[in-house]
């Protein structure tokens, strides 16, 4: 039960975390120019 709940949370968190990470890297890339 708990494991399935954790998997569900991870499936929600990971895409948004990846999106913010890409956005952060893009801003970092722009600031180095």
GROMACS .gro file of N, CA and C in nm:
model
   99
    1UNK      N    1   0.083  -0.121   0.000
    1UNK     CA    2   0.000   0.000   0.000
    1UNK      C    3   0.087   0.126   0.000
    2UNK      N    4   0.180   0.132   0.096
    2UNK     CA    5   0.266   0.249   0.107
    2UNK      C    6   0.355   0.263  -0.015
    3UNK      N    7   0.402   0.149  -0.066
    3UNK     CA    8   0.491   0.152  -0.183
    3UNK      C    9   0.417   0.207  -0.305
    4UNK      N   10   0.294   0.167  -0.324
    4UNK     CA   11   0.215   0.216  -0.437
    4UNK      C   12   0.188   0.365  -0.423
    5UNK      N   13   0.170   0.409  -0.299
    5UNK     CA   14   0.147   0.551  -0.271
    5UNK      C   15   0.272   0.632  -0.304
    6UNK      N   16   0.388   0.580  -0.267
    6UNK     CA   17   0.515   0.647  -0.297
    6UNK      C   18   0.539   0.655  -0.447
    7UNK      N   19   0.509   0.549  -0.518
    7UNK     CA   20   0.526   0.547  -0.664
    7UNK      C   21   0.437   0.653  -0.728
    8UNK      N   22   0.315   0.664  -0.677
    8UNK     CA   23   0.221   0.764  -0.729
    8UNK      C   24   0.273   0.905  -0.706
    9UNK      N   25   0.328   0.929  -0.587
    9UNK     CA   26   0.386   1.060  -0.555
    9UNK      C   27   0.504   1.090  -0.646
   10UNK      N   28   0.591   0.992  -0.665
   10UNK     CA   29   0.709   1.012  -0.749
   10UNK      C   30   0.670   1.042  -0.893
   11UNK      N   31   0.566   0.977  -0.941
   11UNK     CA   32   0.520   1.000  -1.078
   11UNK      C   33   0.467   1.143  -1.094
   12UNK      N   34   0.419   1.201  -0.985
   12UNK     CA   35   0.372   1.340  -0.989
   12UNK      C   36   0.488   1.438  -0.974
   13UNK      N   37   0.582   1.407  -0.885
   13UNK     CA   38   0.692   1.498  -0.854
   13UNK      C   39   0.798   1.504  -0.961
   14UNK      N   40   0.842   1.387  -1.011
   14UNK     CA   41   0.956   1.382  -1.103
   14UNK      C   42   0.939   1.467  -1.229
   15UNK      N   43   0.827   1.462  -1.301
   15UNK     CA   44   0.813   1.545  -1.420
   15UNK      C   45   0.824   1.695  -1.390
   16UNK      N   46   0.763   1.740  -1.280
   16UNK     CA   47   0.770   1.881  -1.245
   16UNK      C   48   0.910   1.920  -1.200
   17UNK      N   49   0.977   1.829  -1.129
   17UNK     CA   50   1.115   1.855  -1.085
   17UNK      C   51   1.206   1.864  -1.207
   18UNK      N   52   1.183   1.776  -1.305
   18UNK     CA   53   1.263   1.776  -1.428
   18UNK      C   54   1.239   1.905  -1.506
   19UNK      N   55   1.114   1.951  -1.508
   19UNK     CA   56   1.079   2.075  -1.577
   19UNK      C   57   1.150   2.194  -1.513
   20UNK      N   58   1.148   2.200  -1.379
   20UNK     CA   59   1.214   2.311  -1.310
   20UNK      C   60   1.364   2.304  -1.327
   21UNK      N   61   1.419   2.182  -1.330
   21UNK     CA   62   1.563   2.164  -1.349
   21UNK      C   63   1.605   2.215  -1.486
   22UNK      N   64   1.527   2.184  -1.588
   22UNK     CA   65   1.557   2.231  -1.724
   22UNK      C   66   1.548   2.383  -1.731
   23UNK      N   67   1.447   2.439  -1.665
   23UNK     CA   68   1.428   2.583  -1.664
   23UNK      C   69   1.546   2.651  -1.594
   24UNK      N   70   1.590   2.592  -1.485
   24UNK     CA   71   1.703   2.645  -1.409
   24UNK      C   72   1.831   2.639  -1.493
   25UNK      N   73   1.852   2.529  -1.563
   25UNK     CA   74   1.970   2.513  -1.648
   25UNK      C   75   1.967   2.614  -1.763
   26UNK      N   76   1.849   2.640  -1.816
   26UNK     CA   77   1.834   2.735  -1.925
   26UNK      C   78   1.869   2.877  -1.879
   27UNK      N   79   1.822   2.913  -1.760
   27UNK     CA   80   1.853   3.045  -1.702
   27UNK      C   81   2.002   3.056  -1.676
   28UNK      N   82   2.060   2.949  -1.624
   28UNK     CA   83   2.204   2.946  -1.597
   28UNK      C   84   2.282   2.963  -1.727
   29UNK      N   85   2.235   2.897  -1.832
   29UNK     CA   86   2.299   2.906  -1.963
   29UNK      C   87   2.294   3.048  -2.018
   30UNK      N   88   2.180   3.114  -2.000
   30UNK     CA   89   2.165   3.252  -2.048
   30UNK      C   90   2.253   3.349  -1.968
   31UNK      N   91   2.265   3.325  -1.840
   31UNK     CA   92   2.342   3.417  -1.755
   31UNK      C   93   2.493   3.405  -1.778
   32UNK      N   94   2.537   3.292  -1.834
   32UNK     CA   95   2.681   3.275  -1.860
   32UNK      C   96   2.723   3.342  -1.989
   33UNK      N   97   2.627   3.375  -2.074
   33UNK     CA   98   2.660   3.441  -2.202
   33UNK      C   99   2.692   3.588  -2.183
   0.00000   0.00000   0.00000
